[in-house]
XYZ file of C-alpha atoms in Angstrom:
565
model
C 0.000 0.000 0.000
C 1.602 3.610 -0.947
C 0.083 6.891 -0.565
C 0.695 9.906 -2.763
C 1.045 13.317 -1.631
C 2.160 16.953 -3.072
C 3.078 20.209 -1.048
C 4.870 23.306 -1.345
C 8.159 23.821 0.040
C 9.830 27.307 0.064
C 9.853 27.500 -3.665
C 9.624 23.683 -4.646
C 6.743 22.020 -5.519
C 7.192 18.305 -4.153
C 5.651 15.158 -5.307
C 5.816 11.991 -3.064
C 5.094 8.181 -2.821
C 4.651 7.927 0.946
C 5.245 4.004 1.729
C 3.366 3.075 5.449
C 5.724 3.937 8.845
C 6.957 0.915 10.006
C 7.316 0.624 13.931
C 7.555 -1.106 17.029
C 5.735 1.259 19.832
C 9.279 2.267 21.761
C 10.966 0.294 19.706
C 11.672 1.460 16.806
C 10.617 3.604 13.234
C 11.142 3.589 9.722
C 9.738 6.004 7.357
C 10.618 6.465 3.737
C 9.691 9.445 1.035
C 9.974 8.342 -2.547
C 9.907 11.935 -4.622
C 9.011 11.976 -8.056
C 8.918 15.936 -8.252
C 11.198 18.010 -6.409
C 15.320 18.270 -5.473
C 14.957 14.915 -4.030
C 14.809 11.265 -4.789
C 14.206 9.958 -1.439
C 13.999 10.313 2.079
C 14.105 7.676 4.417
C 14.043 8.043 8.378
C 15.143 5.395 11.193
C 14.743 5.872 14.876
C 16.054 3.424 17.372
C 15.228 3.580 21.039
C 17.609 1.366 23.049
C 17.403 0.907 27.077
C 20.648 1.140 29.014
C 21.652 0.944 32.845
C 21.145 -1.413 34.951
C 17.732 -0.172 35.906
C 15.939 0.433 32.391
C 15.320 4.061 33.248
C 17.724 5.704 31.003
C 17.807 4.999 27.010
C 20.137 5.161 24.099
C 17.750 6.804 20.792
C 19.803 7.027 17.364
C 18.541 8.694 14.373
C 19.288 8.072 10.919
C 18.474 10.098 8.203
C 18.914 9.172 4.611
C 18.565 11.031 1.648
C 19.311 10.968 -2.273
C 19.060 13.770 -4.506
C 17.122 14.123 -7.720
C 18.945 16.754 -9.373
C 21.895 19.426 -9.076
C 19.954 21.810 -7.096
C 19.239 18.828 -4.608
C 22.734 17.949 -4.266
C 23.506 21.801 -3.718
C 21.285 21.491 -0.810
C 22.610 18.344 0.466
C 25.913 19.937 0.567
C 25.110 23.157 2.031
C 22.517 23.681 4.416
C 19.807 20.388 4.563
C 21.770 18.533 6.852
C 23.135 21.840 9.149
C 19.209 23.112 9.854
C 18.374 19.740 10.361
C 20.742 18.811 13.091
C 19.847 22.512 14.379
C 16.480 21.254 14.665
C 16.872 17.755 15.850
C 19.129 19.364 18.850
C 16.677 21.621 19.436
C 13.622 19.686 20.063
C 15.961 16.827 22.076
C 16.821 19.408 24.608
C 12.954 20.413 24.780
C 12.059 16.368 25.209
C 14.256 16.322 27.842
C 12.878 18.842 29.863
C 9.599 17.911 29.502
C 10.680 14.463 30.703
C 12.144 16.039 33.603
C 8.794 17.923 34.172
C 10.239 21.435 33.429
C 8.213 22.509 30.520
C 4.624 21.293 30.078
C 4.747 20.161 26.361
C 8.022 18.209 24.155
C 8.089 21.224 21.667
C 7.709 25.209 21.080
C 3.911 26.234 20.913
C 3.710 30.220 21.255
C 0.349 30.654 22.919
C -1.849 32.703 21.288
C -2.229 36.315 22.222
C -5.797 37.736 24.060
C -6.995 41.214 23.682
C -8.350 42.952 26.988
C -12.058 41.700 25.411
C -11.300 37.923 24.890
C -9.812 37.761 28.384
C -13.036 39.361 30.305
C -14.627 36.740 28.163
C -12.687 34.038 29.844
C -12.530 35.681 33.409
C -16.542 35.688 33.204
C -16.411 32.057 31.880
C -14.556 30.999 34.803
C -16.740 32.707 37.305
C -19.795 31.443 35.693
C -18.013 28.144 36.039
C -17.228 28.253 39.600
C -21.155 29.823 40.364
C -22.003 25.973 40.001
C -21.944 22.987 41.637
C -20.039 21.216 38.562
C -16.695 23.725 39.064
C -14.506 20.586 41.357
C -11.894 23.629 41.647
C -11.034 22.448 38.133
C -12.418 25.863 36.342
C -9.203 27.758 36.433
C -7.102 25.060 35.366
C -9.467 23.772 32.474
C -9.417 27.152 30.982
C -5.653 27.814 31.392
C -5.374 24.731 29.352
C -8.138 25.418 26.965
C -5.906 28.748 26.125
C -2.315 28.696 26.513
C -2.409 24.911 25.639
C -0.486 24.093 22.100
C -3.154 23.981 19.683
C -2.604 20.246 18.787
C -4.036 19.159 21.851
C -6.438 21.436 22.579
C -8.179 21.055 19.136
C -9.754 17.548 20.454
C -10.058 17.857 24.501
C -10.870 14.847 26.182
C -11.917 14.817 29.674
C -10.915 11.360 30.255
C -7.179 12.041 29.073
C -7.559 15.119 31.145
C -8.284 13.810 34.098
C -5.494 11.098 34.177
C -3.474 13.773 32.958
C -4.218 16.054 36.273
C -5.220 12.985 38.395
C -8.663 14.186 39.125
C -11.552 12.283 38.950
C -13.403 11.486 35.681
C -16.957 12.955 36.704
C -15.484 15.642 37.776
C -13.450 16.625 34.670
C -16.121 15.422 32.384
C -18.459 17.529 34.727
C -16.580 21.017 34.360
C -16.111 20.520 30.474
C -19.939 20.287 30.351
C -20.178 23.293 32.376
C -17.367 25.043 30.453
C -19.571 24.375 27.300
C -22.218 26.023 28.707
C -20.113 29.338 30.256
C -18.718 29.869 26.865
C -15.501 28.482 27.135
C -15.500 25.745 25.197
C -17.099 24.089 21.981
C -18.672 20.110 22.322
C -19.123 18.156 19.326
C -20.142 14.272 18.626
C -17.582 12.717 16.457
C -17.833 9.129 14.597
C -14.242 7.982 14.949
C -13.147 5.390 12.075
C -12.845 2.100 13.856
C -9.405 1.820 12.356
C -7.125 5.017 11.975
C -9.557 6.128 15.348
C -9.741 9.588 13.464
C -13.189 11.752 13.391
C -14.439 11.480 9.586
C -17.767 13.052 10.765
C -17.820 15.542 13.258
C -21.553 17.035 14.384
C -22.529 20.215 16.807
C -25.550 18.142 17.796
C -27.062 14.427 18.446
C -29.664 15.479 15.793
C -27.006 16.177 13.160
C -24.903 12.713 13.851
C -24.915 10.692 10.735
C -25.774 6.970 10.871
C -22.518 6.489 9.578
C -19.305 7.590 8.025
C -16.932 7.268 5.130
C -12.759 7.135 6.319
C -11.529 7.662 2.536
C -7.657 6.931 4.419
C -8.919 3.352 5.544
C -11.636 3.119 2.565
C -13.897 1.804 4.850
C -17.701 2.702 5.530
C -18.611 2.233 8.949
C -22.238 2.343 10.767
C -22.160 4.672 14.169
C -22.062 3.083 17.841
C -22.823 5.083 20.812
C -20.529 2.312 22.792
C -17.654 2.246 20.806
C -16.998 5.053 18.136
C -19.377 8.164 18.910
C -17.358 10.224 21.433
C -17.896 13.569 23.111
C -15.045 15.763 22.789
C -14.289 19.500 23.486
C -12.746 22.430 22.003
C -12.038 26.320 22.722
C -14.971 28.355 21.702
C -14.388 30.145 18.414
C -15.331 33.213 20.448
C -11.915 32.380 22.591
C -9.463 30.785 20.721
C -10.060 29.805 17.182
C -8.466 26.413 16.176
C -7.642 24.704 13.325
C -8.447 21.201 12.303
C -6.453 18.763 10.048
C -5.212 15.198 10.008
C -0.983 15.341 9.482
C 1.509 12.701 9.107
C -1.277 9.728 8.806
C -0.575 6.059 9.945
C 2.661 7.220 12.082
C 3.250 6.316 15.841
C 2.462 10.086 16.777
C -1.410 10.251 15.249
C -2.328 6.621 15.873
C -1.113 5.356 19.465
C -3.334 2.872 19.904
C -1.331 1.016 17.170
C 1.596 -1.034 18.747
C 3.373 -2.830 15.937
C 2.590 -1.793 12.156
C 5.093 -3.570 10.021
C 4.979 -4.712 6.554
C 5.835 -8.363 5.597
C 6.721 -9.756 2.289
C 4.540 -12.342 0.481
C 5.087 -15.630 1.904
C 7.300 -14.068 3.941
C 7.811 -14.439 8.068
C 9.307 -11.467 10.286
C 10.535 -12.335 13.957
C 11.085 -8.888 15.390
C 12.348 -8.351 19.080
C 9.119 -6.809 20.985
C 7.456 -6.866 24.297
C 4.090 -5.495 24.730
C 1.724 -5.014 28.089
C -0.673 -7.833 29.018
C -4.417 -7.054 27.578
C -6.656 -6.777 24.678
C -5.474 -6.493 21.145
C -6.503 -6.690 17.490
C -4.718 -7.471 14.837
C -5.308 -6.656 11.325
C -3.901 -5.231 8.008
C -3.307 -1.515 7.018
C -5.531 -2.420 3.761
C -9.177 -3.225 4.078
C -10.158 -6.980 5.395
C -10.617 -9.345 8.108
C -9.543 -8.968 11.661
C -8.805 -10.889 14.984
C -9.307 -10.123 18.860
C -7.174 -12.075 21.385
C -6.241 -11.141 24.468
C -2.410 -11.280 25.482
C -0.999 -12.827 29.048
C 1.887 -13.449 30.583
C 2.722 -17.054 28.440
C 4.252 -15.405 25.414
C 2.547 -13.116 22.201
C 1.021 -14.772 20.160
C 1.959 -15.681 16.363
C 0.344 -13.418 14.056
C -0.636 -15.010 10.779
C -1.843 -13.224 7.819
C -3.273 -15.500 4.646
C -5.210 -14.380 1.498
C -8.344 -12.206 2.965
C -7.788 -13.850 6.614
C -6.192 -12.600 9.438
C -5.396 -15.604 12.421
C -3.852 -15.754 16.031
C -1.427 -18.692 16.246
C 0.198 -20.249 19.573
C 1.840 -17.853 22.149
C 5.686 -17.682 21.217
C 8.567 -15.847 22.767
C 6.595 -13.223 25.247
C 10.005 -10.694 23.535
C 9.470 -11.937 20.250
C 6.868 -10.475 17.412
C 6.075 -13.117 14.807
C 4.485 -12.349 12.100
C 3.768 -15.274 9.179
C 2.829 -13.601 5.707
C 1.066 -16.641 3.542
C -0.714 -14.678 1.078
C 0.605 -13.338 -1.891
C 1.184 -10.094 -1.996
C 3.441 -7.918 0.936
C 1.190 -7.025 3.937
C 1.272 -3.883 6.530
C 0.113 -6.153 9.807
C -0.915 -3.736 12.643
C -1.410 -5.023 16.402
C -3.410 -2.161 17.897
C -4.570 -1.907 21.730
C -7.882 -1.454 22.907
C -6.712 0.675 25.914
C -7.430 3.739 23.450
C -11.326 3.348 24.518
C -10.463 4.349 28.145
C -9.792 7.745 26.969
C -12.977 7.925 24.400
C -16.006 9.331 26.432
C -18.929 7.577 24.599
C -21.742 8.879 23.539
C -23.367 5.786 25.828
C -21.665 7.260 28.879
C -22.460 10.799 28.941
C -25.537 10.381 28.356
C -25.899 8.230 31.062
C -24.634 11.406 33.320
C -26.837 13.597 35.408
C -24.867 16.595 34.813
C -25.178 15.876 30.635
C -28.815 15.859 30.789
C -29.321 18.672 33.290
C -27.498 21.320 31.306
C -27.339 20.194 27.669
C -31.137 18.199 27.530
C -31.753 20.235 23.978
C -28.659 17.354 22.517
C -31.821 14.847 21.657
C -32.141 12.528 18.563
C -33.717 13.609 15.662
C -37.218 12.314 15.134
C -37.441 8.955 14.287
C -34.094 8.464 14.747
C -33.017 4.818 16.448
C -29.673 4.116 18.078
C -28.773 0.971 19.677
C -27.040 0.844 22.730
C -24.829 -2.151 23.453
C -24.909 -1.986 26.844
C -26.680 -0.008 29.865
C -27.367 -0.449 33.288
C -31.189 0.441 33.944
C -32.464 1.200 38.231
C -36.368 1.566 38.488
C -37.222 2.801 41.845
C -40.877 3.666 43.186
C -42.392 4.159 46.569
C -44.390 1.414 48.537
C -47.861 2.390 49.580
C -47.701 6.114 47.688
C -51.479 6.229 47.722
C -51.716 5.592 51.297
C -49.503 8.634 51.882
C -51.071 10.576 50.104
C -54.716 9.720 51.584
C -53.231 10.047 55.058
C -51.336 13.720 54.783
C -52.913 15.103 52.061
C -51.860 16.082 48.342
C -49.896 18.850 49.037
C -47.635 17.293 51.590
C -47.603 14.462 49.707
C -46.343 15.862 46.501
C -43.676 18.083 48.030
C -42.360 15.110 50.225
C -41.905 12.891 46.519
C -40.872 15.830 45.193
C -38.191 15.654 47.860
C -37.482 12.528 47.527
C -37.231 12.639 43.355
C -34.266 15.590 44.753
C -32.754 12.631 47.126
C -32.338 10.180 44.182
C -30.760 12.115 42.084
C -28.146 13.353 43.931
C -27.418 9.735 45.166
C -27.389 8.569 41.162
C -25.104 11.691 40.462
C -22.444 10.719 42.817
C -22.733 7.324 41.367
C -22.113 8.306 37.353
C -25.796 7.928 36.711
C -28.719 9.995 35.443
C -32.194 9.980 36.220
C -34.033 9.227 32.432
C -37.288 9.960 33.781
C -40.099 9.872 36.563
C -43.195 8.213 35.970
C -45.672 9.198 38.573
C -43.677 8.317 41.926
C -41.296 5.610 39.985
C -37.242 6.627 38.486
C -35.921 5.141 35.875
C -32.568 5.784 36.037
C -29.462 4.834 33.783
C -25.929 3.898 34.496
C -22.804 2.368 32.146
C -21.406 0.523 34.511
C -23.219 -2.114 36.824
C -21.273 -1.777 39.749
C -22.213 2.268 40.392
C -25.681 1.281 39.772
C -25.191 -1.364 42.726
C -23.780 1.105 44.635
C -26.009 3.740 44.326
C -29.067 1.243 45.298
C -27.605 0.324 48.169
C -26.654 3.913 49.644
C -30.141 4.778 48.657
C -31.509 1.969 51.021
C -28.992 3.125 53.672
C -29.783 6.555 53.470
C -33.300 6.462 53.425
C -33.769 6.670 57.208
C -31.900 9.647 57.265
C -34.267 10.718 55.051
C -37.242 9.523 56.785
C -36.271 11.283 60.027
C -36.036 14.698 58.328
C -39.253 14.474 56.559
C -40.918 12.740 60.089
C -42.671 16.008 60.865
C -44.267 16.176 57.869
C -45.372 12.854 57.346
C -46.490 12.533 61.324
C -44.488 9.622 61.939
C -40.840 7.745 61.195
C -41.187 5.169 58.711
C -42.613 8.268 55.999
C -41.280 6.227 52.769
C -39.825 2.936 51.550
C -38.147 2.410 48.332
C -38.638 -0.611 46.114
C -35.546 -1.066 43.694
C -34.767 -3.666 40.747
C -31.451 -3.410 38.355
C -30.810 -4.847 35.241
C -28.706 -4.656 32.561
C -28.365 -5.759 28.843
C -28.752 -4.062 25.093
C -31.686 -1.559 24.109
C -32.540 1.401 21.758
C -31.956 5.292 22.354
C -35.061 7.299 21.101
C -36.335 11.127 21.767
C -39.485 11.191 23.331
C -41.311 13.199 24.885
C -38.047 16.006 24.617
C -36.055 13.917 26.379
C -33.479 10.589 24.973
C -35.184 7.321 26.665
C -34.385 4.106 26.450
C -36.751 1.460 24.925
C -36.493 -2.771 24.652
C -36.193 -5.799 26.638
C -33.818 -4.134 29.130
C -35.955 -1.570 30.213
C -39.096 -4.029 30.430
C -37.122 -6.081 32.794
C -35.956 -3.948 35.054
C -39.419 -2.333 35.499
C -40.961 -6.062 36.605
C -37.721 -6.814 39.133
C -38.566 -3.459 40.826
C -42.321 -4.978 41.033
C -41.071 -7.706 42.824
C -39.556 -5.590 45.694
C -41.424 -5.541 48.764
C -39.658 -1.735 49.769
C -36.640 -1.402 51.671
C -34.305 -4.309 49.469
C -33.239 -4.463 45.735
C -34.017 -6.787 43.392
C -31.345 -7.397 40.853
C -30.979 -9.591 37.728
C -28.838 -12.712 37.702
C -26.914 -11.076 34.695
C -26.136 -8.349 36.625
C -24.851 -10.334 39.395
C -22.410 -11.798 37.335
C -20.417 -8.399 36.752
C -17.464 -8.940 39.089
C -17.955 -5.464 40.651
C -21.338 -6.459 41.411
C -19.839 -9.798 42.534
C -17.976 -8.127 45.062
C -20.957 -6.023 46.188
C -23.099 -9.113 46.788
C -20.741 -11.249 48.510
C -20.816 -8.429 51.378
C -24.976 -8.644 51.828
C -27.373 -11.156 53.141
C -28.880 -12.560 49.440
C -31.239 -14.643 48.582
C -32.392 -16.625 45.050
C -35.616 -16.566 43.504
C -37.885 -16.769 40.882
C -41.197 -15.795 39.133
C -43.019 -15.071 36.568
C -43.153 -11.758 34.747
C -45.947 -10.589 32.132
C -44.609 -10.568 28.782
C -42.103 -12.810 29.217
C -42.337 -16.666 28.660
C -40.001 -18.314 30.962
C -39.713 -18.232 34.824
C -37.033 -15.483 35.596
C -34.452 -15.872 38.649
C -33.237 -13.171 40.309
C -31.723 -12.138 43.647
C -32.840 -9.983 46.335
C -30.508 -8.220 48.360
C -32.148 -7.596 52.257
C -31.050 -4.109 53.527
C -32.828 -4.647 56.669
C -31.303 -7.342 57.998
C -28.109 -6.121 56.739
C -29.088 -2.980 58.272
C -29.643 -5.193 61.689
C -26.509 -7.351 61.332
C -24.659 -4.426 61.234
C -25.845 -2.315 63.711
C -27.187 0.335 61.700
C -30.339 2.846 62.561
């Protein structure tokens, strides 16, 4: 596979064949340039990172650069200046890597920060007050907009909170929670892009859910690919043009620096087999070709990597080898660019499943809906439906009014308990939530402090209600697959999912939590149960036609066991 390219250089207009970087992720490069319009022939680079000292801290890096000229006025250059500027250069940014490695400069090269007029800055000074004004600020507001405009414009053109927060070891919500608010204070820009399952670059890129595509075209990878809210629709964040305009572009494609997800990408020759000295982490890989086809998951351990093997339109994981050892076995016919890439890259891809799964999302942004009609499946959710035992009793015995503020109240207490827990309240149906979470464990978690916090809540409404036990919340969790809709102005969930976990919470008696035997399996879940008094059991549900199990978790007893009021 080659790639053509021109550009202007100074006064040279240059015409390339760009072959595919070859590397080992810090390893090793090569990169070669094959001109056929300009003072040059070809260009070739070759890094090579080696570790020395006895405690691997330290490293050896050598740099080759090759290069053949086309012409007179080439070798003129050659001679005279090419390789002076670029040893200038190389010098210059390997004194700059090494004090950002020491911690002594924030980013590994020269990015002038762009210059604010008295306006643009009482812009941002507001923004960051507005910021702080609300209970989504973590402290963070300053920072986040220090970044947003003095940060080198390749990396703030895409923010990510996730990235961010590792990056200032905060906590996600809480990064995720002042970008959201920054959005809304004018600071920064959010936009929904469909990243291309391979190169993991944005090929459609939308202001609003009810602009996304159903799917996008990555003319690099030549590959059309459908949109998925759990994998490859992610929120990400920019400065607002009203602050700092920035430019987007895609440079240097299929290189180590715009693809790190991408461990190994070397090219084998037909019928061909490559053993190339490698060690990678333990976890979950693909592997695959540059060009179009097949590929195959595995997930990597401690026994050795396994063999790679690539055959006419198949891609194959052989028996674990040498765990230092890459190889890669080439049976087709023609050369092959085999790629290993991570999955780790997700962590730092907040999905369009997740944030909308986040109080804080649909509290300030709850114009981002679907269009009309529109369907999206989601792979995976977490769905909580609470509701209140003996509601109509209440309110026969205090009255509507009291009644209705005290639910009202306790709508307020449930949210704030789902909040904390990475969850969002979808909607309230009378005196029922139905509330949605991505990962199983939080909604666990926030179930259970909601059963454990409810006295507290009792005894502060007991005056109202003219006695202690004022409410009791029934509970059921499930999770599975179901579809994303707008309804009623609001994105809901619809399907099998949801229909379950409205029947578990049926089959709470007020006080426990019912949860599915799915759910239970999720080892943070697991771990949840294995601390509280459970029991199995079973029934039937309308509109299903098999007996369902399920477990129910006792809070009082636990409650008792433990000592707790």
């Amino acid at each position: 596979m080659l790639f053509t390219a021109v550009a202007k250089q100074g006064p040279f207009t240059l015409a390339w064949r760009e072959e595919p970087v070859n590397w080992i992720a810090n390893r090793w490069f090569e990169h070669c340039r094959h001109f056929s319009q300009g003072p040059f022939k070809m260009l070739c680079a070759t890094l090579e990172i080696e570790p020395v000292g006895a405690d691997g801290q330290q490293c050896q890096v050598r740099y080759v650069l090759e290069v053949e000229a086309a012409n007179l006025i080439g070798e003129l250059i050659l001679r005279t200046v090419f390789f002076k500027s670029t040893e200038k250069l190389l010098t210059r940014f390997i004194n700059a890597t090494v004090e950002f490695v020491r911690g002594e400069r924030d980013a590994p090269f020269d990015a002038p920060p762009p210059e604010f007029d008295d306006a643009a800055r009482q812009r941002i000074a507001r923004a960051v007050e507005a910021i702080n004004a609300t209970p989504h600020a973590h402290d963070l507001a300053e920072a986040l907009a220090k970044y947003a405009t003095t940060g080198p414009e390749v990396d703030v053109v895409k923010i990510r909170p996730l990235a961010l927060a590792r990056r200032w070891d905060a906590p996600q919500r809480n990064v995720i929670e002042v970008c959201l608010e920054a959005t809304r204070a004018g600071l920064l820009d959010l936009r929904w892009d469909i990243l291309c399952p391979r190169c993991r670059v944005a090929k459609s890129i939308s202001p609003g859910l009810d602009e996304l595509p159903t799917g996008a075209h990555c003319g690099t990878c030549n590959i059309d690919y459908d949109r998925d809210f759990s994998r490859n629709v992610e929120l990400s964040f920019q400065p607002a043009a009203g602050i700092r305009p920035v430019a987007f572009g895609e440079y240097c494609l299929f290189g180590p620096m715009s693809t790190p997800h991408i461990v190994a990408q070397v090219c084998v020759a037909a019928g061909a087999t490559r053993e190339i000295d490698a060690s990678f982490a333990t976890g979950h890989y693909v592997a695959r070709t540059l060009e179009a086809g097949p590929e195959a998951d595995f997930d990597y351990e401690d026994a050795g990597f396994p063999d790679i093997l690539i055959g006419d339109g198949t891609v194959a994981v052989g028996e674990a080898a040498d765990p230092d050892v890459l190889r890669l076995v080439n049976t087709s016919a023609h050369a092959r660019n085999v790629v290993i890439e991570e999955r780790a890259w997700e962590h730092d891809a907040l999905t369009a499943d997740r944030v909308t799964a986040m109080q804080a999302f649909r509290d300030l942004f709850s114009d981002q809906l679907l269009r009309p009609g529109d369907e999206v499946a989601i792979q995976r959710v977490t769905l909580m439906f609470t509701d209140l035992r003996g509601s109509t009793a209440l309110y026969e015995t205090i009255g509507d009014a009291r009644a209705y503020g005290l639910v009202r109240d306790h709508f307020a207490f449930l949210t704030g308990i789902v909040r904390e827990h990475d969850g969002a309240v979808v909607k309230t149906i009378g005196d029922a939530v139905m509330a949605a979470f991505v990962e199983p464990g939080h909604a666990l978690a926030a179930a259970l402090e909601i059963q454990q916090a409810v006295s507290e809540f009792n005894r502060s409404h007991a005056q109202v209600a003219g006695g202690d036990d004022v409410v009791a919340i029934k509970v059921g969790i499930h999770e599975g697959s179901c579809i994303a809709v707008t309804l009623n102005d609001r994105l809901d969930y619809f399907g099998t999912t949801v229909n379950m976990a409205a029947r578990l919470e049926g089959q709470s008696r007020g006080g426990d939590i019912i949860v599915s035997t799915s759910l239970a399996e999720d080892p943070a879940v697991a771990a949840l149960l294995a601390q509280r008094q459970v029991s199995e059991e079973s029934a039937e549900f309308r509109g299903f036609d098999a007996r369902v199990e399920f477990l129910r978790i006792d809070e009082a007893m636990h409650k008792a066991a433990s000592g707790d009021q």
